[in-house]
Tab-separated table of C-alpha atoms in Angstrom:
chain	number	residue	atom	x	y	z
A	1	UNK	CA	-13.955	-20.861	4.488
A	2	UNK	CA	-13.274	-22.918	1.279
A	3	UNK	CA	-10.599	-21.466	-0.778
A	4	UNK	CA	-13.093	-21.130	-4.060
A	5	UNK	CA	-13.719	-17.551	-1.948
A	6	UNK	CA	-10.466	-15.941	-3.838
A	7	UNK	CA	-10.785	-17.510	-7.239
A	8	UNK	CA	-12.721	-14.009	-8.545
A	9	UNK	CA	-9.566	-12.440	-7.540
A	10	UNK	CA	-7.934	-13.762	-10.820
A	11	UNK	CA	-10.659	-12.756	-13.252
A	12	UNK	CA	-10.977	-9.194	-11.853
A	13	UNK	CA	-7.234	-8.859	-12.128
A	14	UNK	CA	-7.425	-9.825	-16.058
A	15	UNK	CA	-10.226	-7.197	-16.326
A	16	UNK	CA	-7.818	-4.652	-14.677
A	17	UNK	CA	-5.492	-5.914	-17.283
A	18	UNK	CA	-7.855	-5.539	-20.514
A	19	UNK	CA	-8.663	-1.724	-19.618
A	20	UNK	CA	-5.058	-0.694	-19.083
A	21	UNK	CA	-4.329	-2.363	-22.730
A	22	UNK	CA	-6.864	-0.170	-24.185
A	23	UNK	CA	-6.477	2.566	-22.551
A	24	UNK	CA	-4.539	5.352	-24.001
A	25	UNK	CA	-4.694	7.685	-20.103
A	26	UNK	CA	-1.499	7.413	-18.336
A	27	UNK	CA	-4.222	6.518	-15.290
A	28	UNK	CA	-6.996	4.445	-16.563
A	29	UNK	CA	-10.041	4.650	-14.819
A	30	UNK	CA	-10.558	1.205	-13.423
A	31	UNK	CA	-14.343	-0.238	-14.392
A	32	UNK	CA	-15.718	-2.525	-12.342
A	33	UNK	CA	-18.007	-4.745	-13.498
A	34	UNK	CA	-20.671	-4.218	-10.561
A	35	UNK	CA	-23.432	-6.932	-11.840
A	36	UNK	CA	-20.865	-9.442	-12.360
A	37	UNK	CA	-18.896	-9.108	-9.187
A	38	UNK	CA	-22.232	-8.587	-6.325
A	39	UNK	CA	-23.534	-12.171	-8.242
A	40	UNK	CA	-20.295	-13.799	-6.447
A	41	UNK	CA	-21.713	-16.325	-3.748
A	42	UNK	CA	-18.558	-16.140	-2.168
A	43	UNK	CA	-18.946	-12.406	-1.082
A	44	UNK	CA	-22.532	-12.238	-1.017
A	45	UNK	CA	-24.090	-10.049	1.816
A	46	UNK	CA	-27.083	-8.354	2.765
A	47	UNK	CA	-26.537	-4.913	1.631
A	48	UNK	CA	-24.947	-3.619	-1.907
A	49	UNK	CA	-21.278	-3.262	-2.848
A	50	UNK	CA	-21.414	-0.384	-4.058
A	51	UNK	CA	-24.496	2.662	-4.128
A	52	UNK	CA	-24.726	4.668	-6.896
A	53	UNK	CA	-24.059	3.700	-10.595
A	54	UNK	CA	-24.069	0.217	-10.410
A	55	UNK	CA	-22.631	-0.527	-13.674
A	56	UNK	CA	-20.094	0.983	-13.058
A	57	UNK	CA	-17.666	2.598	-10.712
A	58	UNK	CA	-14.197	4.266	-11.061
A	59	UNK	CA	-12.773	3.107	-7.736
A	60	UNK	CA	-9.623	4.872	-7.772
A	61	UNK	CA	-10.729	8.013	-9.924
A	62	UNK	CA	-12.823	10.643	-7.290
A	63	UNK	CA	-12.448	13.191	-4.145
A	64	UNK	CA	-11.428	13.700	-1.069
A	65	UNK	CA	-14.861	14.541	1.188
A	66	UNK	CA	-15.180	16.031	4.937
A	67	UNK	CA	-16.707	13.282	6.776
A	68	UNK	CA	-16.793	13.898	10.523
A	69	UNK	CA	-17.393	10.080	11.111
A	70	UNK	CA	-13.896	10.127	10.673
A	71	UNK	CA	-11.387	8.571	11.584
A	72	UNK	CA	-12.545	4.603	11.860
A	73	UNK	CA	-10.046	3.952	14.524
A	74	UNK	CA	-8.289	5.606	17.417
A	75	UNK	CA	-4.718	4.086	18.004
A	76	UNK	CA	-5.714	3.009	21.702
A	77	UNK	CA	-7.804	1.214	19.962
A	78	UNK	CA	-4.997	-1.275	18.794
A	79	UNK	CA	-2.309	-0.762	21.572
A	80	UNK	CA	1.211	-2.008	20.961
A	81	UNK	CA	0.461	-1.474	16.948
A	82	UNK	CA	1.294	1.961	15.609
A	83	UNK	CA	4.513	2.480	15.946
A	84	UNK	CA	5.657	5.709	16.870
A	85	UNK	CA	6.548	6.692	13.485
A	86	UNK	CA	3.031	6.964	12.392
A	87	UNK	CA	1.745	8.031	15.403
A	88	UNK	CA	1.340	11.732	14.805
A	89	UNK	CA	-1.454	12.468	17.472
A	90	UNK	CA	0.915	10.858	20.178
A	91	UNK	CA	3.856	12.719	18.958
A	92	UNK	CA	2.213	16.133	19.227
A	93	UNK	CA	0.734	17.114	15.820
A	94	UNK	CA	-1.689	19.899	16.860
A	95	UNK	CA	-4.201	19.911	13.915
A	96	UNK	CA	-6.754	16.726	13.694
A	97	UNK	CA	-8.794	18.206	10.339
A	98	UNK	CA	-6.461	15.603	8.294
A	99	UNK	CA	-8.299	12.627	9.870
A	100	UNK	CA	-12.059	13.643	8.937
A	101	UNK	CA	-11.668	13.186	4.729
A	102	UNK	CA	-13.150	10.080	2.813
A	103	UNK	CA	-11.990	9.222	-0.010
A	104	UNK	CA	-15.535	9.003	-2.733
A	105	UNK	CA	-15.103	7.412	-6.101
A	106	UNK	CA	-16.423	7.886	-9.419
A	107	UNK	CA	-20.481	6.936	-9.453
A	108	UNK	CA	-20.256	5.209	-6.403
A	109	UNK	CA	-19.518	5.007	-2.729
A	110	UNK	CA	-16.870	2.502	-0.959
A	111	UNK	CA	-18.861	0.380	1.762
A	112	UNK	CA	-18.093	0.972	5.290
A	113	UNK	CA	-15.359	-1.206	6.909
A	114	UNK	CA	-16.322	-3.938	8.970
A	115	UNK	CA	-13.853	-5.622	10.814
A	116	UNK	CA	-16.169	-8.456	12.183
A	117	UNK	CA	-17.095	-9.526	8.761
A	118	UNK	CA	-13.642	-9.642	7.188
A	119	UNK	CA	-12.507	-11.719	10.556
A	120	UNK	CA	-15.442	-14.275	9.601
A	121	UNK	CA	-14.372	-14.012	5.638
A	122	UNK	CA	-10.717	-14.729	6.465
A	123	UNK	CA	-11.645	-17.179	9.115
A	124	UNK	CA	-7.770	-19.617	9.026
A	125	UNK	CA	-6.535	-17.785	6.468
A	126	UNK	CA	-2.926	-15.979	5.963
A	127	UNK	CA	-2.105	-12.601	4.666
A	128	UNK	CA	1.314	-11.493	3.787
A	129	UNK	CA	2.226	-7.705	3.403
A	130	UNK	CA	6.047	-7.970	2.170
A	131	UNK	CA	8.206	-4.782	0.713
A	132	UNK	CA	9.177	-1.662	2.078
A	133	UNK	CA	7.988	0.598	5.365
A	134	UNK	CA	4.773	1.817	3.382
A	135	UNK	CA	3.991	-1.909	3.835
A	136	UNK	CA	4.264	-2.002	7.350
A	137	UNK	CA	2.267	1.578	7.364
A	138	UNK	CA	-0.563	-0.297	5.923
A	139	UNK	CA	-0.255	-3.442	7.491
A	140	UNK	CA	-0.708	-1.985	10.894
A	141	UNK	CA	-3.559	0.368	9.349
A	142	UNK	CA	-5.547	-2.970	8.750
A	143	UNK	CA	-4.758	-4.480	12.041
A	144	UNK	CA	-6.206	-1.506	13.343
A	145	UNK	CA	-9.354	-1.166	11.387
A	146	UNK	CA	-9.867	-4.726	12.368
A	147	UNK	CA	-9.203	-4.389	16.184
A	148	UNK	CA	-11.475	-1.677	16.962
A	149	UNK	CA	-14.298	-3.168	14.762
A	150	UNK	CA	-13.563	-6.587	16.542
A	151	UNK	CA	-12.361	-5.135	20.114
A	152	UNK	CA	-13.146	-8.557	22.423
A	153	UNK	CA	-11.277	-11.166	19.918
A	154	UNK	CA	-8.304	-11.953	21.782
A	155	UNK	CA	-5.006	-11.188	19.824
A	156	UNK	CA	-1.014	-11.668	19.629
A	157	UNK	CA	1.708	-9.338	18.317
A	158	UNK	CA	5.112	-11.002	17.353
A	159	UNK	CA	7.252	-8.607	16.327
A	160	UNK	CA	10.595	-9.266	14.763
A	161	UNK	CA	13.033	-9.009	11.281
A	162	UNK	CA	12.087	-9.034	8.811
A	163	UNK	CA	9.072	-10.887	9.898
A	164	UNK	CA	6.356	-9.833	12.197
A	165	UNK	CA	2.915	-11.326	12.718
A	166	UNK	CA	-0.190	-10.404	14.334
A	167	UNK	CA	-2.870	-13.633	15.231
A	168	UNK	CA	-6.091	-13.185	15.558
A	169	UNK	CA	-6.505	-16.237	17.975
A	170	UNK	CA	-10.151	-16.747	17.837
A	171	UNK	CA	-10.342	-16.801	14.167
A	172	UNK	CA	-6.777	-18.442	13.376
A	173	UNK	CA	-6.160	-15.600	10.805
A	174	UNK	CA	-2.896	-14.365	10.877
A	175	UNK	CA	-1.731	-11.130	9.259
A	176	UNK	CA	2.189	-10.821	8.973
A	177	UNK	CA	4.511	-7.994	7.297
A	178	UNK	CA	7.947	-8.928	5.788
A	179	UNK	CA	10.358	-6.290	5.011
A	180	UNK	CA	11.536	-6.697	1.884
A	181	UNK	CA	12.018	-2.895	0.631
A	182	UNK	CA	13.683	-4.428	-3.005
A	183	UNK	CA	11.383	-7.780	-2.858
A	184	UNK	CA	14.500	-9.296	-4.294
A	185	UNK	CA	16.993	-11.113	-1.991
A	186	UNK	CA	20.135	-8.977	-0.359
A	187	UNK	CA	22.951	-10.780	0.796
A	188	UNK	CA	26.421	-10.198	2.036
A	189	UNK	CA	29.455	-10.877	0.366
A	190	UNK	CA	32.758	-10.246	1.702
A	191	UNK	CA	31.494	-7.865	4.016
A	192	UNK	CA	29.571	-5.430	1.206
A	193	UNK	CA	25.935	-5.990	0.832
A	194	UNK	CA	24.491	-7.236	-2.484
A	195	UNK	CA	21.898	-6.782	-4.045
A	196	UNK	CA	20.690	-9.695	-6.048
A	197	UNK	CA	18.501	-8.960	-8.661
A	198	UNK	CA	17.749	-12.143	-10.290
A	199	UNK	CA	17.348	-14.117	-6.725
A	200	UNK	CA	14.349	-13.896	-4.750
A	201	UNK	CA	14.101	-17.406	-3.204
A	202	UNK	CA	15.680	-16.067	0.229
A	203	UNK	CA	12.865	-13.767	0.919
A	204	UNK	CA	10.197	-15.780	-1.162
A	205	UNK	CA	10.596	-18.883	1.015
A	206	UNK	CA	8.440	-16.952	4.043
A	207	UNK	CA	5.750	-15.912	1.410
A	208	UNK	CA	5.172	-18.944	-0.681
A	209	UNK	CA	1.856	-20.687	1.720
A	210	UNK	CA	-0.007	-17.080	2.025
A	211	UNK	CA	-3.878	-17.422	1.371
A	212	UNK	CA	-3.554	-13.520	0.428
A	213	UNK	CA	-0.290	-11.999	-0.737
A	214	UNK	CA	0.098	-7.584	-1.153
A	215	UNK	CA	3.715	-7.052	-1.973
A	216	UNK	CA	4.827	-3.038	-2.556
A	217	UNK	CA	8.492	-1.581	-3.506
A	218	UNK	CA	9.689	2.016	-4.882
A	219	UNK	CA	11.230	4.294	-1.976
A	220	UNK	CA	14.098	2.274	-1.442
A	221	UNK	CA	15.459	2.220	-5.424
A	222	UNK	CA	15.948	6.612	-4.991
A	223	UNK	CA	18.065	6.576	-1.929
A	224	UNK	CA	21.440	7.353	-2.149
A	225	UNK	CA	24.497	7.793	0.174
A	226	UNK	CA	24.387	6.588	3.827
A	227	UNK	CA	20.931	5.872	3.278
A	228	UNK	CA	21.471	3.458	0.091
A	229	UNK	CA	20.249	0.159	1.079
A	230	UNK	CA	23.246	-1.944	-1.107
A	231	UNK	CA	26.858	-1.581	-1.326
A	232	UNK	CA	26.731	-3.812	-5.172
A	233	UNK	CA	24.277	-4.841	-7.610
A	234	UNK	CA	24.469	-8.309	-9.064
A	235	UNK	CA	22.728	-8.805	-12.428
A	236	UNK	CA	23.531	-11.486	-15.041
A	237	UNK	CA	26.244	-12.936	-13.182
A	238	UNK	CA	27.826	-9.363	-13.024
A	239	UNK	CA	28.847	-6.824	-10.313
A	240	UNK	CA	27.719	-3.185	-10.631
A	241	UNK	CA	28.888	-0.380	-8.408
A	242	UNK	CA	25.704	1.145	-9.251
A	243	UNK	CA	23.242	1.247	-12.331
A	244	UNK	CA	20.159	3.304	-13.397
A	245	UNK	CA	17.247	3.176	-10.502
A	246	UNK	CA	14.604	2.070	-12.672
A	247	UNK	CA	16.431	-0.106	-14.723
A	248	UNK	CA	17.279	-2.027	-11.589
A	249	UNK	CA	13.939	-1.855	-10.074
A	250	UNK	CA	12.503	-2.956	-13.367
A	251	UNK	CA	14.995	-6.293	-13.516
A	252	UNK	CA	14.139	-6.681	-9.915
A	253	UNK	CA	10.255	-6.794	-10.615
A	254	UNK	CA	10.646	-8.651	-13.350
A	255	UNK	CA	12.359	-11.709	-11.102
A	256	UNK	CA	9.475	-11.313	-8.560
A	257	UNK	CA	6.799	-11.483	-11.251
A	258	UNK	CA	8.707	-14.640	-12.770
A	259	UNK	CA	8.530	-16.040	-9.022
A	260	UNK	CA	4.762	-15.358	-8.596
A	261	UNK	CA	3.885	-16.254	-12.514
A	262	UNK	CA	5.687	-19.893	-11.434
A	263	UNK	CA	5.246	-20.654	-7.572
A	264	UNK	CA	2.086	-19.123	-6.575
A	265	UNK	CA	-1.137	-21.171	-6.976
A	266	UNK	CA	-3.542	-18.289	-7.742
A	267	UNK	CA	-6.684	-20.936	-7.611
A	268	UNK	CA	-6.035	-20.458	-3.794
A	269	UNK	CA	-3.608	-17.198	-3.419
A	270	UNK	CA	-4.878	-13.592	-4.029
A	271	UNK	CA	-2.121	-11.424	-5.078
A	272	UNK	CA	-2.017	-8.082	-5.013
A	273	UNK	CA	0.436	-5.018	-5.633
A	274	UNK	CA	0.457	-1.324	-3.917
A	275	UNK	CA	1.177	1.123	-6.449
A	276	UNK	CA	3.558	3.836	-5.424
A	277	UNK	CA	3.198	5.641	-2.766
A	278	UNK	CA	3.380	9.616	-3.246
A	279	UNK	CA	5.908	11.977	-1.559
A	280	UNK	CA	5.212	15.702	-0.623
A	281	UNK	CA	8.534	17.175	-0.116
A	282	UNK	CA	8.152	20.162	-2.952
A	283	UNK	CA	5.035	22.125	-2.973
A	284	UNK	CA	5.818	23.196	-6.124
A	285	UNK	CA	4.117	20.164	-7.380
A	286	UNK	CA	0.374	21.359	-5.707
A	287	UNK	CA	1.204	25.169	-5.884
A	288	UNK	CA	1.799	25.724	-9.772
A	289	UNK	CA	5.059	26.309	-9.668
A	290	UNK	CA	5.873	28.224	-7.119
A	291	UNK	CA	5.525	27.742	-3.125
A	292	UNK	CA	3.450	30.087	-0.744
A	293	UNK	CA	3.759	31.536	2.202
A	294	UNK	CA	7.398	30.106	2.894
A	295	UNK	CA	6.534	26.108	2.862
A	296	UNK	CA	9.384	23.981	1.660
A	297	UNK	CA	7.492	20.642	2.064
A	298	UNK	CA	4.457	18.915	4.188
A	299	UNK	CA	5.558	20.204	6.953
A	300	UNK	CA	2.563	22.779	7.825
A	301	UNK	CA	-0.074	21.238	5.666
A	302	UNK	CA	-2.996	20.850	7.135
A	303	UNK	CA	-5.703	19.931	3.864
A	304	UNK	CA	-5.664	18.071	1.117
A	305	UNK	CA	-5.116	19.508	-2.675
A	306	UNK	CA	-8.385	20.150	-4.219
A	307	UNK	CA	-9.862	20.221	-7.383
A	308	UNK	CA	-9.376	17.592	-10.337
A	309	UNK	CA	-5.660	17.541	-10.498
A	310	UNK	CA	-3.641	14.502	-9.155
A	311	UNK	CA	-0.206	16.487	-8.707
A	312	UNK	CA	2.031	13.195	-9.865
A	313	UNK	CA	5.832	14.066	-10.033
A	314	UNK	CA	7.857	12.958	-12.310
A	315	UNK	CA	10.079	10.328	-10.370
A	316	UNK	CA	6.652	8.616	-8.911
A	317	UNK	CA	5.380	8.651	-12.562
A	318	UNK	CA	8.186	6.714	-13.789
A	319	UNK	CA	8.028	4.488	-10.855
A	320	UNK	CA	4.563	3.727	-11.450
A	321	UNK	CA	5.366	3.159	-15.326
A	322	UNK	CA	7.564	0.626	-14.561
A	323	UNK	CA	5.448	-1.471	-12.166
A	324	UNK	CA	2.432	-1.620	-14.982
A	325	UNK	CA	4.738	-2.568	-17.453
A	326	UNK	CA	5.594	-5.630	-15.394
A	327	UNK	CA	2.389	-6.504	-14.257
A	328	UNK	CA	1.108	-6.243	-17.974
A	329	UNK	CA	3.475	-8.142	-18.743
A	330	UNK	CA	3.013	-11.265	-16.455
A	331	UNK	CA	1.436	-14.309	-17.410
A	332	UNK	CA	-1.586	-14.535	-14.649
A	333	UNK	CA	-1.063	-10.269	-13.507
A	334	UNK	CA	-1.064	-9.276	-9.831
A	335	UNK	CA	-3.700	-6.517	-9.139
A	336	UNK	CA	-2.664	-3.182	-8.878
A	337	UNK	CA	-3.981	-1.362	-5.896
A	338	UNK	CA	-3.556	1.474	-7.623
A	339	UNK	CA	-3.253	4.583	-4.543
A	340	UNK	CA	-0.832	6.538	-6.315
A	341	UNK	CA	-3.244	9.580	-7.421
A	342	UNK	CA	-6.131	9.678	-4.842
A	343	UNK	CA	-2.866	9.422	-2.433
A	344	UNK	CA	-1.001	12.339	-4.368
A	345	UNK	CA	-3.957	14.967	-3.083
A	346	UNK	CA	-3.219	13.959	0.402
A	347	UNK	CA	-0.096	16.523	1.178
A	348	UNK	CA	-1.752	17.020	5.007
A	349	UNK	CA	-1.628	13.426	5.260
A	350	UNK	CA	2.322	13.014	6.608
A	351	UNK	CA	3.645	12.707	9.852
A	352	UNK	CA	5.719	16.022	9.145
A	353	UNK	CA	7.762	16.120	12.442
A	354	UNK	CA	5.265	14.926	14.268
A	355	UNK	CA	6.797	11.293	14.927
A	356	UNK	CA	8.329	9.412	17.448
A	357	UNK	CA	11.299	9.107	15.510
A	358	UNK	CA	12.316	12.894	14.998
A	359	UNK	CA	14.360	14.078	17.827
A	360	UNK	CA	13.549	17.883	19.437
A	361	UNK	CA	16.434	19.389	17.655
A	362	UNK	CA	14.997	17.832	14.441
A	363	UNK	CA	11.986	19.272	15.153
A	364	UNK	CA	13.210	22.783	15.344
A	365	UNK	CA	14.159	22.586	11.835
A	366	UNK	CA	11.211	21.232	9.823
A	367	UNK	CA	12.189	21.827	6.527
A	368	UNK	CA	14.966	19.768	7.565
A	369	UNK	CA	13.903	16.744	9.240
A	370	UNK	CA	9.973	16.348	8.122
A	371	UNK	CA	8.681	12.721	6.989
A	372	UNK	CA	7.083	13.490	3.662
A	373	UNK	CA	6.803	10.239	2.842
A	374	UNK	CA	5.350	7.947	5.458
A	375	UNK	CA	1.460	8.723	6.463
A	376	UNK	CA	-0.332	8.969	9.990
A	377	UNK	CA	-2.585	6.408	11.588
A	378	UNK	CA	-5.050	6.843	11.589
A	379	UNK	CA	-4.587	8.290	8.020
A	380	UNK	CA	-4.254	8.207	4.478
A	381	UNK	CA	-3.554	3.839	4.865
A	382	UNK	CA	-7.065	3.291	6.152
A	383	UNK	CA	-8.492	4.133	2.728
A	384	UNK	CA	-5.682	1.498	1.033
A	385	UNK	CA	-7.644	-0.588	3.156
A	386	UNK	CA	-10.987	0.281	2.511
A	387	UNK	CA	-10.255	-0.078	-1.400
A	388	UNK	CA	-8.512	-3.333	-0.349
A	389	UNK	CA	-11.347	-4.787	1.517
A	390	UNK	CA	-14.235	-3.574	-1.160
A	391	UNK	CA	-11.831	-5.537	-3.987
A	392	UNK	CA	-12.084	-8.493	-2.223
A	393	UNK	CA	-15.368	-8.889	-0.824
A	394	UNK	CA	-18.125	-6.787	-2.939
């Protein structure tokens, strides 16, 4: 296809923009302009966007529904693409209620996924998925989605680091994640790992010719002894045994918006950002203050958190503050896929223990071991995707 298809991408993003600057909510409701968007050429098809309200639609305000259409996607439908990390059913979770929820917005409803037709819309195109693990969980939630609504196009998986690629042959689109967990460059010095937070160039170079570019960060800047990802910080010239997380995450976003404000041609380059991605490890946070019948995390949680609460701690609050205040702050903003509170409500959503890469003895101590923050596929991811795919096509 011609590369006019992604130019909308820029305008919505500056509308996305406009309602966070006059918004006084903490989480503004995101407005799309329905009319305006389904009069695109470029995404035209035969059925609406969106049905409902039509003039307008809070995409990531709403509930989670039952849906027993659900999941889109078993992963033997995609072999050799969930890893066993987020492959819950494989790894023995015994409950399968967490896969039949759809996510429905404000005043409207999110069109079904169709693989085939984003294969055709992305016909020769590139998309990039660079940052942290949560990447890669959504970047092999898409392949997925696509795979079993596409099962006969004939496919390759490269897998490698920090780069991995999947082709879809017939279609020459290629889909790639780059792990990146800081987005800005790491390097070793004298044996001690730095972290450079004014250089991004050594991890930018494998990103700068993607026709679609969805870059995430967050986990990484809270972890601390062995599982600290630097052994220095470099900022302005200067070495730092350590420094405040979200100081450093904000310089670090700051370089990567400077890189994407200068290098990236958005006339032909969609750019997007995942907001933070929710953790579950205190039920506290969806059980008023105090925890029932002896949980200590998501280990055990088998439904989502209902009602009209998005149980936000305070941590993934201020992460999330700190990535709008960059993107607001850019000259031509990346859009927020903004996941953070319709993700929050998803505490059953986790592969727990149930993953390929908690041993038995892990397993026997739950509140121990459990993966609170990663999701299963199929899982939570597949809506990212859904909200992804509606963004750039209705």
């Amino acid at each position: 296809m011609g590369l006019p298809r992604l130019l909308p991408l820029s305008s919505f993003a500056i509308l996305f923009i406009f309602f966070m600057l006059h918004s006084k909510q903490s989480y503004p409701a995101i407005i799309l302009s329905l009319k305006n968007r389904h009069g695109s050429s470029q995404y035209s098809s035969s059925r609406p966007a969106f049905q409902g309200n039509r003039s307008t639609c809070s995409l990531f305000m709403g509930t989670w529904v039952r849906d027993d259409s659900y999941p889109l996607y078993r992963p033997s439908d995609c072999p050799n693409v969930v890893e066993p990390e987020f492959d819950c059913q494989m790894y023995g979770r015994p409950d399968s209620d967490y896969l039949k929820y759809r996510w429905q917005p404000q005043n409207c409803n999110l069109p079904r996924f169709n693989g085939a037709e984003f294969l055709l819309k992305m016909k020769g195109k590139s998309i990039m998925f660079a940052g942290d693990s949560i990447g890669k969980n959504q970047w092999e939630s898409l392949i997925c989605m696509i795979v079993s609504s596409a099962p006969t196009t004939r496919t390759q998986m490269t897998r490698g680091l920090p780069l991995s690629t999947f082709r879809f042959l017939e279609y020459e689109m290629t889909m790639s994640f780059y792990k990146a967990p800081f987005l800005v460059d790491i390097d070793v010095v004298e044996g001690k790992r730095v972290l450079k937070l004014d250089e991004i160039s050594g991890n930018a170079n494998a990103w700068h010719s993607a026709d679609l570019l969805i870059f995430n960060t967050g986990h990484w800047w809270s972890h601390r002894g062995s599982l600290q990802g630097w052994d220095m910080i470099q900022s302005g010239g200067l070495y730092y045994q350590d420094m405040d997380r979200f100081v450093a995450m904000e310089k670090a976003l700051r370089t990567w918006a400077y890189w994407v404000d200068n290098n990236v041609d958005r006339s032909r380059t969609g750019v997007f950002f995942l907001s933070i991605s929710p953790t579950h490890d205190n039920p506290s946070e969806w059980t008023a203050g105090t925890s029932t019948g002896g949980s200590k995390n998501c280990y055990g949680e088998t439904e989502p958190i209902t009602g009209a609460t998005y149980p936000v701690n305070s941590y993934t609050q201020q992460l999330r503050s700190v990535t709008e205040e960059v993107l607001r702050d850019m000259h031509n903003p990346a859009f927020l896929l903004d996941i953070t509170m319709l993700s929050s409500q998803r505490k059953d959503g986790h592969p727990s223990v149930y993953s390929g890469l908690i041993s038995d003895s892990q397993r026997s101590k739950p509140y121990q071991s459990a993966d609170c923050s990663h999701w299963c596929l199929p899982g939570l991811p597949d809506t990212w995707n859904q909200l992804f795919y509606t963004l750039l096509f209705f």
